[in-house]
Coordinates of C-alpha atoms and ligand atoms in Angstrom, one line a residue:
M2 CA 23.9 -1.4 -33.9
Q3 CA 27.3 -1.3 -34.4
W4 CA 29.1 -1.7 -38.1
R5 CA 30.7 -4.8 -38.1
T6 CA 32.5 -6.2 -41.0
G7 CA 31.8 -9.4 -42.4
S8 CA 35.5 -11.4 -40.5
E9 CA 34.3 -9.7 -37.2
L10 CA 31.1 -11.2 -37.8
R11 CA 31.7 -14.8 -38.4
K12 CA 34.3 -14.2 -35.4
L13 CA 31.6 -12.8 -33.2
F14 CA 29.4 -15.7 -34.2
L15 CA 32.3 -17.9 -33.7
D16 CA 32.9 -16.4 -29.8
F17 CA 29.4 -16.5 -29.0
W18 CA 28.8 -20.6 -29.5
I19 CA 32.4 -21.3 -27.8
S20 CA 31.1 -19.2 -24.6
K21 CA 28.3 -21.4 -24.6
G22 CA 30.2 -24.7 -24.3
S23 CA 30.3 -25.2 -28.0
K24 CA 33.6 -27.1 -29.8
L25 CA 35.4 -25.0 -32.6
Y26 CA 35.9 -26.7 -35.9
P27 CA 37.8 -24.7 -39.1
S28 CA 35.4 -25.3 -41.9
F29 CA 35.6 -29.0 -43.6
S30 CA 35.9 -29.6 -47.3
L31 CA 33.6 -27.9 -49.7
V32 CA 34.0 -32.4 -50.9
P33 CA 31.6 -33.9 -49.0
D34 CA 32.9 -37.4 -47.4
D35 CA 29.1 -38.0 -48.5
P36 CA 28.4 -40.0 -51.7
T37 CA 24.9 -38.9 -51.8
L38 CA 26.3 -35.2 -52.4
L39 CA 28.6 -33.6 -54.6
F40 CA 28.7 -30.7 -52.5
T41 CA 28.7 -29.9 -49.1
I42 CA 25.8 -27.8 -48.9
A43 CA 25.1 -27.1 -45.6
G44 CA 27.3 -26.6 -42.4
M45 CA 25.4 -30.1 -40.6
V46 CA 26.7 -31.8 -43.5
P47 CA 30.5 -33.2 -42.1
F48 CA 28.4 -34.0 -38.9
K49 CA 25.9 -36.9 -40.7
M50 CA 27.2 -39.5 -39.0
Y51 CA 26.6 -37.8 -35.4
Y52 CA 23.3 -37.1 -36.2
L53 CA 22.5 -40.5 -37.5
G54 CA 23.9 -41.9 -34.4
I55 CA 26.6 -43.9 -36.3
K56 CA 29.3 -42.7 -34.8
Q57 CA 29.8 -40.4 -31.6
P58 CA 31.4 -36.9 -31.2
D59 CA 34.2 -36.1 -28.7
H60 CA 32.3 -33.2 -27.4
P61 CA 28.3 -33.1 -27.7
T62 CA 28.0 -29.4 -29.0
A63 CA 29.8 -27.9 -31.8
V64 CA 29.9 -24.4 -33.5
T65 CA 31.5 -23.5 -37.0
S66 CA 31.7 -21.0 -40.3
Q67 CA 31.5 -23.8 -43.4
K68 CA 32.1 -23.1 -46.7
C69 CA 29.0 -24.2 -48.6
V70 CA 28.6 -24.9 -52.6
R71 CA 24.6 -24.8 -54.1
T72 CA 24.0 -24.2 -57.3
N73 CA 20.6 -25.2 -57.8
D74 CA 19.3 -21.5 -58.0
I75 CA 22.4 -20.5 -60.0
D76 CA 19.8 -18.9 -62.7
N77 CA 19.2 -16.4 -59.9
V78 CA 22.9 -15.5 -59.2
G79 CA 23.2 -12.2 -59.5
R80 CA 19.6 -11.7 -60.1
T81 CA 18.8 -11.3 -56.8
A82 CA 20.3 -9.8 -53.6
R83 CA 21.1 -12.9 -51.8
H84 CA 21.5 -15.9 -54.1
H85 CA 25.2 -17.4 -54.0
T86 CA 27.0 -20.5 -55.4
F87 CA 29.6 -20.5 -52.7
F88 CA 29.0 -18.9 -49.2
E89 CA 30.0 -19.4 -45.3
M90 CA 26.9 -20.9 -43.4
L91 CA 27.2 -20.0 -39.5
G92 CA 26.1 -23.1 -37.9
N93 CA 25.8 -24.2 -34.3
F94 CA 25.4 -28.2 -33.5
A95 CA 24.1 -30.4 -30.4
W96 CA 23.5 -34.4 -30.4
G97 CA 21.4 -35.1 -28.1
D98 CA 22.5 -31.8 -25.4
Y99 CA 20.6 -28.7 -25.5
F100 CA 17.5 -28.5 -27.9
K101 CA 14.9 -26.2 -28.7
K102 CA 14.8 -24.0 -25.7
E103 CA 18.5 -23.2 -25.7
A104 CA 18.6 -23.3 -29.4
I105 CA 15.9 -20.5 -29.8
T106 CA 16.8 -18.3 -26.9
W107 CA 20.6 -18.6 -27.4
A108 CA 20.1 -17.4 -31.2
W109 CA 17.8 -14.7 -30.0
E110 CA 20.3 -13.3 -27.6
F111 CA 23.2 -13.8 -30.2
L112 CA 20.8 -11.2 -32.5
T113 CA 19.8 -8.8 -30.2
E114 CA 22.9 -8.6 -27.1
W115 CA 25.7 -9.3 -29.5
V116 CA 24.9 -8.6 -33.1
G117 CA 22.0 -5.6 -31.7
L118 CA 19.0 -6.3 -34.3
D119 CA 16.2 -4.2 -33.3
P120 CA 13.7 -6.8 -31.2
N121 CA 11.0 -5.5 -32.9
R122 CA 11.7 -5.8 -36.4
M123 CA 11.8 -9.1 -35.5
Y124 CA 9.3 -12.9 -36.4
A125 CA 9.3 -16.4 -36.1
T126 CA 8.1 -19.1 -37.9
I127 CA 7.6 -22.8 -37.0
Y128 CA 6.4 -25.7 -38.4
L129 CA 2.6 -26.2 -38.0
D130 CA 1.9 -28.0 -34.6
D131 CA 5.4 -27.1 -32.7
E132 CA 3.9 -26.1 -29.4
E133 CA 6.7 -26.8 -27.9
A134 CA 9.0 -23.8 -30.4
F135 CA 5.6 -21.5 -29.8
H136 CA 6.1 -22.1 -26.1
V137 CA 9.2 -21.0 -26.4
W138 CA 9.3 -18.1 -28.9
N139 CA 6.2 -16.9 -26.8
K140 CA 6.0 -17.6 -22.9
I141 CA 10.3 -17.7 -22.8
V142 CA 11.5 -15.3 -25.4
G143 CA 8.5 -13.5 -25.6
L144 CA 7.7 -12.6 -28.5
P145 CA 3.6 -11.8 -29.2
A146 CA 1.7 -14.7 -30.7
E147 CA 1.2 -12.2 -34.1
R148 CA 4.3 -12.3 -34.9
I149 CA 4.7 -16.1 -34.9
Y150 CA 4.0 -17.7 -38.1
R151 CA 2.8 -21.3 -38.3
F152 CA 4.4 -22.8 -42.0
G153 CA 3.9 -26.2 -43.5
E154 CA 6.5 -28.8 -44.6
D155 CA 7.7 -26.4 -47.7
E156 CA 9.2 -23.7 -45.7
N157 CA 9.4 -25.1 -41.9
Y158 CA 10.6 -28.9 -42.6
W159 CA 14.4 -29.0 -43.6
F160 CA 16.2 -31.8 -45.2
M161 CA 19.8 -32.4 -45.9
G162 CA 18.8 -34.7 -49.0
N163 CA 16.1 -37.0 -50.5
T164 CA 17.5 -39.4 -47.6
G165 CA 19.0 -38.5 -44.4
P166 CA 18.9 -36.3 -41.3
C167 CA 15.7 -34.0 -41.0
G168 CA 13.5 -31.9 -38.9
P169 CA 10.8 -29.5 -38.6
C170 CA 12.4 -25.9 -38.5
S171 CA 11.8 -22.3 -36.7
E172 CA 13.0 -19.5 -39.0
I173 CA 13.5 -16.3 -37.8
M174 CA 13.5 -13.6 -39.8
Y175 CA 13.9 -9.5 -40.2
D176 CA 11.6 -6.6 -41.2
Q177 CA 13.6 -4.6 -43.5
G178 CA 11.1 -1.7 -43.8
P179 CA 8.7 -0.9 -46.1
E180 CA 10.7 0.3 -49.0
F181 CA 12.3 -3.5 -49.4
S182 CA 8.6 -4.5 -50.4
C183 CA 7.8 -5.7 -53.0
G184 CA 4.4 -3.8 -52.7
K185 CA 1.9 -6.7 -53.3
P186 CA -1.1 -6.2 -50.4
T187 CA -0.3 -9.9 -49.9
C188 CA 3.2 -9.0 -48.9
D189 CA 4.0 -10.3 -45.1
V190 CA 6.3 -12.9 -43.7
G191 CA 7.0 -16.0 -46.0
C192 CA 6.8 -13.5 -48.9
S193 CA 9.1 -14.4 -51.1
C194 CA 10.5 -10.6 -51.8
D195 CA 13.2 -9.0 -49.3
R196 CA 11.4 -7.6 -46.8
Y197 CA 10.9 -10.1 -44.1
L198 CA 14.5 -11.5 -45.0
E199 CA 15.1 -15.2 -43.5
I200 CA 18.2 -14.6 -41.3
W201 CA 18.6 -17.8 -39.3
N202 CA 17.5 -21.6 -39.8
L203 CA 17.3 -23.6 -35.9
V204 CA 16.7 -27.3 -37.4
F205 CA 15.2 -29.5 -34.5
T206 CA 16.7 -32.8 -36.6
Q207 CA 14.7 -35.9 -35.3
Y208 CA 14.4 -37.9 -38.1
D209 CA 16.2 -39.8 -40.6
R210 CA 14.5 -40.1 -44.6
Q211 CA 14.1 -43.2 -46.1
E212 CA 14.5 -44.3 -49.6
D213 CA 11.1 -44.8 -49.5
G214 CA 10.3 -40.9 -47.9
S215 CA 9.3 -42.5 -44.6
L216 CA 10.9 -41.0 -41.5
K217 CA 12.9 -43.0 -39.0
P218 CA 13.4 -41.4 -35.5
L219 CA 17.1 -40.5 -35.0
P220 CA 18.4 -42.2 -31.5
K221 CA 18.7 -38.9 -30.2
K222 CA 16.9 -35.3 -30.3
N223 CA 19.4 -32.6 -32.1
I224 CA 20.1 -29.1 -33.2
D225 CA 21.3 -28.0 -36.5
T226 CA 21.3 -24.2 -38.0
G227 CA 22.2 -21.9 -40.3
M228 CA 22.6 -18.8 -40.7
G229 CA 24.3 -17.0 -43.9
L230 CA 27.2 -15.0 -43.3
E231 CA 26.8 -12.8 -46.0
R232 CA 23.0 -12.2 -45.1
L233 CA 23.8 -11.2 -41.9
T234 CA 26.6 -9.0 -42.6
S235 CA 24.4 -7.0 -45.6
L236 CA 22.0 -6.5 -42.1
V237 CA 24.5 -5.3 -40.2
Q238 CA 26.2 -2.9 -43.0
N239 CA 22.6 -1.6 -44.1
V240 CA 22.8 -2.1 -47.3
R241 CA 20.3 -3.5 -50.0
S242 CA 22.1 -6.5 -51.2
D243 CA 24.8 -9.5 -50.4
F244 CA 26.9 -7.8 -52.8
E245 CA 27.3 -4.5 -51.7
T246 CA 29.0 -6.3 -48.2
D247 CA 33.0 -5.8 -47.8
L248 CA 32.7 -9.7 -48.4
F249 CA 31.7 -9.0 -52.4
R250 CA 32.1 -5.4 -52.6
P251 CA 35.9 -4.8 -53.4
L252 CA 35.4 -7.7 -56.0
I253 CA 32.7 -5.7 -57.8
D254 CA 34.6 -2.6 -57.3
H255 CA 37.4 -4.6 -59.6
A256 CA 35.2 -6.5 -62.0
C257 CA 33.7 -2.9 -62.8
E258 CA 37.1 -0.8 -63.2
I259 CA 38.6 -3.3 -66.1
A260 CA 35.3 -3.2 -67.7
G261 CA 35.2 0.6 -67.5
V262 CA 31.6 0.5 -66.2
E263 CA 29.6 2.1 -63.4
Y264 CA 28.2 0.0 -61.0
G265 CA 24.2 1.2 -59.8
S266 CA 24.1 2.4 -64.1
D267 CA 23.1 -0.6 -65.9
A268 CA 21.4 -3.4 -65.3
R269 CA 22.7 -5.9 -67.7
S270 CA 26.2 -4.8 -66.4
D271 CA 25.1 -5.3 -62.9
L272 CA 24.2 -8.9 -63.3
A273 CA 27.7 -9.3 -65.0
V274 CA 29.9 -8.4 -62.7
R275 CA 27.6 -9.7 -59.6
V276 CA 28.3 -12.9 -62.1
I277 CA 31.5 -12.4 -61.8
A278 CA 32.1 -12.0 -58.2
D279 CA 30.2 -14.9 -57.2
H280 CA 31.6 -17.2 -60.0
A281 CA 35.4 -16.2 -58.9
R282 CA 34.7 -16.9 -55.0
S283 CA 33.4 -20.4 -55.8
L284 CA 36.4 -21.1 -58.1
A285 CA 39.0 -20.1 -55.9
F286 CA 37.1 -22.2 -53.1
M287 CA 36.8 -25.4 -54.9
I288 CA 40.1 -25.4 -56.9
A289 CA 42.0 -24.9 -53.1
D290 CA 39.5 -28.2 -51.7
G291 CA 40.8 -30.0 -54.8
I292 CA 39.0 -29.6 -57.9
L293 CA 39.8 -29.7 -61.0
P294 CA 37.7 -28.9 -64.1
S295 CA 36.4 -31.8 -65.6
N296 CA 33.6 -33.4 -67.8
E297 CA 31.9 -35.2 -64.6
G298 CA 31.0 -34.8 -61.1
Q299 CA 32.1 -31.8 -58.9
G300 CA 34.7 -31.2 -61.8
Y301 CA 31.9 -30.0 -64.2
V302 CA 30.5 -28.0 -61.9
L303 CA 34.0 -26.0 -61.3
R304 CA 33.9 -25.9 -65.7
R305 CA 30.9 -24.7 -66.0
L306 CA 30.8 -21.9 -63.4
L307 CA 34.2 -20.9 -64.8
R308 CA 32.8 -21.1 -68.6
R309 CA 29.4 -19.0 -67.4
A310 CA 31.8 -16.7 -65.5
V311 CA 33.8 -15.9 -68.8
R312 CA 30.5 -15.6 -70.9
Y313 CA 29.6 -12.6 -68.7
G314 CA 32.9 -10.8 -69.2
R315 CA 32.5 -11.0 -72.5
L316 CA 28.9 -9.1 -72.7
I317 CA 30.3 -6.2 -70.4
G318 CA 33.4 -6.2 -73.0
L319 CA 36.2 -8.5 -71.3
D320 CA 37.9 -10.2 -73.8
K321 CA 41.1 -11.5 -72.4
P322 CA 41.5 -13.4 -70.1
F323 CA 40.7 -11.7 -66.3
L324 CA 39.7 -14.3 -63.9
C325 CA 42.8 -14.6 -62.2
E326 CA 43.1 -10.9 -61.3
F327 CA 40.5 -11.3 -58.5
L328 CA 42.2 -13.8 -56.8
P329 CA 44.3 -11.5 -54.5
I330 CA 41.3 -9.7 -53.5
I331 CA 39.6 -13.2 -52.3
I332 CA 42.7 -13.9 -50.4
R333 CA 42.8 -10.0 -48.8
I334 CA 38.8 -10.7 -47.7
M335 CA 38.5 -14.3 -46.4
G336 CA 42.3 -15.5 -46.4
D337 CA 41.6 -15.7 -42.8
P338 CA 40.8 -17.8 -41.8
Y339 CA 40.9 -19.4 -45.1
S340 CA 44.8 -20.2 -45.4
E341 CA 43.7 -22.8 -47.8
L342 CA 43.5 -19.6 -50.4
M343 CA 47.0 -18.0 -49.9
E344 CA 48.8 -22.3 -49.8
Q345 CA 47.3 -22.8 -53.2
Q346 CA 47.2 -19.4 -54.7
L347 CA 49.9 -20.9 -57.9
T348 CA 47.3 -23.7 -58.3
I349 CA 44.4 -21.7 -58.5
E350 CA 46.2 -19.3 -61.1
Q351 CA 47.0 -22.4 -62.9
V352 CA 43.9 -24.3 -63.0
I353 CA 41.8 -20.8 -64.2
H354 CA 44.4 -19.7 -66.5
L355 CA 44.4 -22.5 -68.5
E356 CA 41.0 -23.0 -68.3
E357 CA 39.6 -20.0 -69.3
N358 CA 42.2 -19.5 -72.0
K359 CA 41.0 -22.8 -73.7
F360 CA 38.0 -21.8 -74.1
S361 CA 37.9 -18.2 -74.8
H362 CA 39.5 -19.2 -77.8
T363 CA 36.3 -21.2 -78.9
L364 CA 33.4 -18.9 -76.9
E365 CA 33.9 -16.2 -79.9
Q366 CA 32.7 -19.0 -82.6
G367 CA 30.4 -21.0 -80.8
T368 CA 28.4 -17.4 -79.7
N369 CA 28.3 -16.9 -83.4
L370 CA 27.0 -20.4 -84.4
L371 CA 24.0 -19.8 -81.6
D372 CA 23.3 -16.4 -82.7
M373 CA 23.1 -17.4 -86.5
E374 CA 21.0 -20.7 -85.3
I375 CA 18.6 -18.3 -83.0
S376 CA 17.9 -15.8 -85.6
R377 CA 17.1 -18.8 -87.6
L378 CA 14.3 -19.8 -85.3
K379 CA 13.3 -16.0 -84.4
K380 CA 13.3 -16.0 -88.0
Q381 CA 10.8 -19.3 -89.0
N382 CA 8.7 -18.5 -85.5
N383 CA 9.8 -21.8 -84.4
E384 CA 10.9 -21.5 -80.3
T385 CA 13.2 -25.1 -80.5
L386 CA 17.0 -25.3 -80.8
D387 CA 17.7 -28.5 -83.1
G388 CA 19.8 -31.1 -80.2
D389 CA 22.6 -31.3 -82.8
I390 CA 23.3 -27.9 -82.5
A391 CA 24.4 -28.2 -78.6
F392 CA 26.2 -31.3 -79.1
T393 CA 28.2 -29.3 -81.9
L394 CA 28.3 -26.8 -79.1
Y395 CA 29.4 -29.2 -76.1
D396 CA 31.6 -30.6 -78.1
T397 CA 33.4 -28.6 -80.2
Y398 CA 33.0 -25.3 -78.8
G399 CA 33.0 -26.5 -75.0
F400 CA 29.8 -24.7 -74.3
P401 CA 28.0 -26.9 -71.1
L402 CA 24.5 -27.4 -72.2
E403 CA 23.5 -25.2 -69.3
L404 CA 25.1 -22.2 -70.6
T405 CA 23.6 -22.9 -74.4
T406 CA 20.2 -23.5 -72.4
E407 CA 20.8 -19.9 -70.5
I408 CA 21.7 -18.0 -73.9
C409 CA 18.6 -19.5 -75.2
D410 CA 16.6 -19.0 -72.4
E411 CA 17.7 -14.9 -72.7
S412 CA 16.3 -15.2 -76.5
G413 CA 13.3 -17.2 -75.5
I414 CA 13.9 -20.4 -77.1
L415 CA 14.1 -23.5 -75.4
Ligands
LIG511 N1 21.0 -26.8 -42.1 C1 20.3 -25.9 -42.2 C2 20.1 -25.0 -43.3 O1 20.9 -25.5 -44.1 O2 19.2 -24.0 -43.3

């Protein structure tokens, strides 16, 4: 397989789908035009109206590399090789045009012929009784039946949110080899460890979930797919974690350099530099899309990420503002195609600078207060932090509640 940069893989994906007749859209904003969501969490979000049949697309198929933010797994960011708050989702979409046969066979063609992944290491998962998907994988692609796994709703049904477009899905998994396994005797496709890596989710979007949970059939059969660029890049670059790809590594290296730590030598500092690298990307892209720190909505998430990154910086000795330094590196890695980063560079710097300075002043005092309180609770064998302390930390020292909870968790306090 040919080594490629993350940027080259993004372009390869877009070119592939353009060659199949898809219309190329630049990434849409991280702030969706949709009151049911805080952020664009997937490539299909900007096209919701086409799925619901409320608007008609001027072309029935599309391709994007979409900027996404997801914070539901924030506690795992930096702890695993794969979780991020900001990531790019490669996706192809069809509304009443190609369906399962093309979505599956073309995805296979892209991964095996264009990217060069080893077909013998690939598996597919399908929704329980999706015989059509089974037929395509088995009879058209030629994947042996024992490499096609059937899973239920938790694994193989994708929902945009509590309401909205959804449908059964088929995932493509890649066996990274026994050295990536958790070692449990049950480790197999579907295990949450890194051995069988989920690379691409193909959703057959046929329903609109209603408030009451019922599924209303959509007017057309649609396709929505999502593949994380960072994850694909890690496979192609043959590295163990997304953070070691060229999309992240310069950020990790810079964090290590300014903190004077060596990556790979200490689990705590590795975690800190990964969190900083992840959050620095989110901050840059969120501010470039017009989000400003505040106490609610998207602005609260921005504030929370920034303050979390500052605290992780303190843990590795970064006691002067440092977050702005990551911006030129992010621009070098992703300024093409994301020209908004350069256009908004000054604003991004100003917003980060102001917010970081503000929090830097109270972080130490707040941390001292919380450390004292945690020691006191431990001496008393008490595991619960007083709500008044959490409120003082929020109100006086600017600690988002989630940050207080996270610090308490680290010490076994609730
Ligand atoms: N919309 C498909 C996915 O996020 O996996």
